[in-house]
Amino acid sequence: MKKERSYCQMKSPYRWALLSGIAFLLFGTQGQSQEAKVAKSSVQIRAHATEKKIEVSVRLVDTPNVTLASASIEQPSGTKTVPTTWASFDSKGDAKCAWLVVIDNSNPARKKTVDACVREVQKFVSQLPASDAVMLATLARDFTVAAPFETKTAERDAALSSIKTDGESSLATLLYQNLRQAVSEHLEKRKETRKAVVLLTDGKDETPGGQGAISIRRDELIKKAKELGVIVHTIGFAELASEANWFADLKEISHETEGLHVAAEVSTRQLAPETWPTLQEVTRGGGTAVLDVSGLEKPMPIKLDLQTATGKRASLVIPEDEVAKALPVQAPSPQDPTSTTPGQTAGETKAPAAEDGEKGSVKADSAAVPEKKMMATWIWWALGGSVALLLMVILIAVSRRRAAEEERRIEELRTAEKARVLEEMLVDQQSDPGTVRVTPAPFAYLEMCDADQTRHSVTMTNFRIGRGQHNDLVLRNDSVSGNHCTLTRNRQGEWVLTDLKSGNGLIVNGSQVKEAVLRQGDLIELGDLKMRFLLNM
């Protein structure tokens, strides 16, 4: 007789398929994601206490045209609506943009692709309003300005049409390093409300030192763009379908700076028709919601909901302390029976008039004694509890600060080591371009326990492993955390594997560990992945 299998006994893929089918049957298209992403760096909250109003300026990353804004608060009696109006930046005239458009024209073999980039940029700049400022530039080995800001339209179009491939395929294209310098030099002092980079490239940064060095330059670009409030849109043009993996860093840059990443069709080298209108609208889009909080009796968190023309929704919460700034504290009314009179301290009450002289006064004082003792007891308990709570908060803060300092120290050491290796390579290349630097032998290997037995070289004494792009070893598996663990060589020359509070933990030789000193051939398990630690002897 065949035994029936319960839902819990099903393997994960079957359970997932079953749940997906049920969800589709129950909800249909309503189950599909209709969420829009709020650009966190764009959120500005301003309270106006005299008018009891709050202004919230916000931009959406991937969806333009907010058509409806509403606000509400949750109360025990139910949801209360807060009167809200919405004004877009376009309607207020605050939508001026400064665009730094960069075409990667390196390598003469990419002529057809560079010509396609020029055609696409011609479409883009022709759609921009006259109030926007545009700079055109190219990037081969060096960053070159083709048409500076304030260039007249005819001259700018002529400069764009004249852009051709440049550089030599043998020379390194320092894509992210040059772009970071260009952002700092050309966008920092611009006065427009929005500042954005549009980079058209195949994504091939050739910084000496491999992916570790490229990641450093990429992160420096992201940091500078965030400091200056610059949005970076990346447009990927791959020569071959197999080269689309070069877009990973481009996607990271756009994601971190709250821009868009779009890939062109490989065979036709064309972008989708809605690419440029969407990119322009999400850059200049957004607006200001004005909330009337005069109807609130006390400060409470307010939820602001936004709806776009395409039906997508986004929301954010206005904290209670920001709401309090728009609701000034009012002095108690003189008729308020709970208010105090001059010469009368808080907590004191006036004794009733004695009906029989001194005797009545003694009775009133006697009745008040137990109440005073009870109040004093409560005050001491409250004071003791407050002191204990304060000490606990201080201890937690000190502990977190020490942990953050240690994490920062490790990160600084790791960054310094990468920068040192990169600097040495750059110095060698500049001093003698014909010299080929021999890459130092790795300290150890992490050999995957799969059919391919791929070996990953451990080239640094502080080696990060995880799913995130910033790691030294990136493992594309959902069972691996973004920051899973570190492999570090201590002063005694031992290699120590440390768990970074990962979701599935760390297993060495079959045992769950937080930290372990590794030996030759030790088996390491990160989620579903297994690998062996091999010293380079």
CSV table of C-alpha atoms in Angstrom, one decimal, residues 2 18 56 76 98 105 132 158 171 173 225 227 263 269 277 280 299 344 356 368 389 393 490 513 520:
chain,number,residue,atom,x,y,z
A,2,LYS,CA,1.5,3.4,-1.0
A,18,LEU,CA,2.4,24.1,-4.0
A,56,VAL,CA,7.4,65.9,3.4
A,76,PRO,CA,-7.4,52.3,19.5
A,98,ALA,CA,22.1,68.7,-14.0
A,105,ASN,CA,34.3,54.9,-26.1
A,132,ASP,CA,18.2,71.4,-17.6
A,158,ALA,CA,27.8,68.7,-33.0
A,171,LEU,CA,45.6,50.2,-22.2
A,173,THR,CA,40.2,51.6,-18.7
A,225,ALA,CA,28.0,60.1,-5.2
A,227,GLU,CA,28.0,62.6,-0.3
A,263,ALA,CA,20.6,46.8,-20.4
A,269,ARG,CA,22.1,47.5,-29.5
A,277,PRO,CA,11.3,59.1,-20.6
A,280,GLN,CA,14.1,61.4,-16.8
A,299,PRO,CA,1.9,63.6,18.7
A,344,GLN,CA,1.6,75.8,45.5
A,356,ASP,CA,-14.1,73.2,64.4
A,368,ALA,CA,-3.0,63.3,54.4
A,389,LEU,CA,17.0,51.6,33.1
A,393,VAL,CA,20.9,51.7,28.3
A,490,ASN,CA,46.2,35.9,13.4
A,513,VAL,CA,30.7,26.9,15.6
A,520,GLN,CA,44.6,21.5,6.5
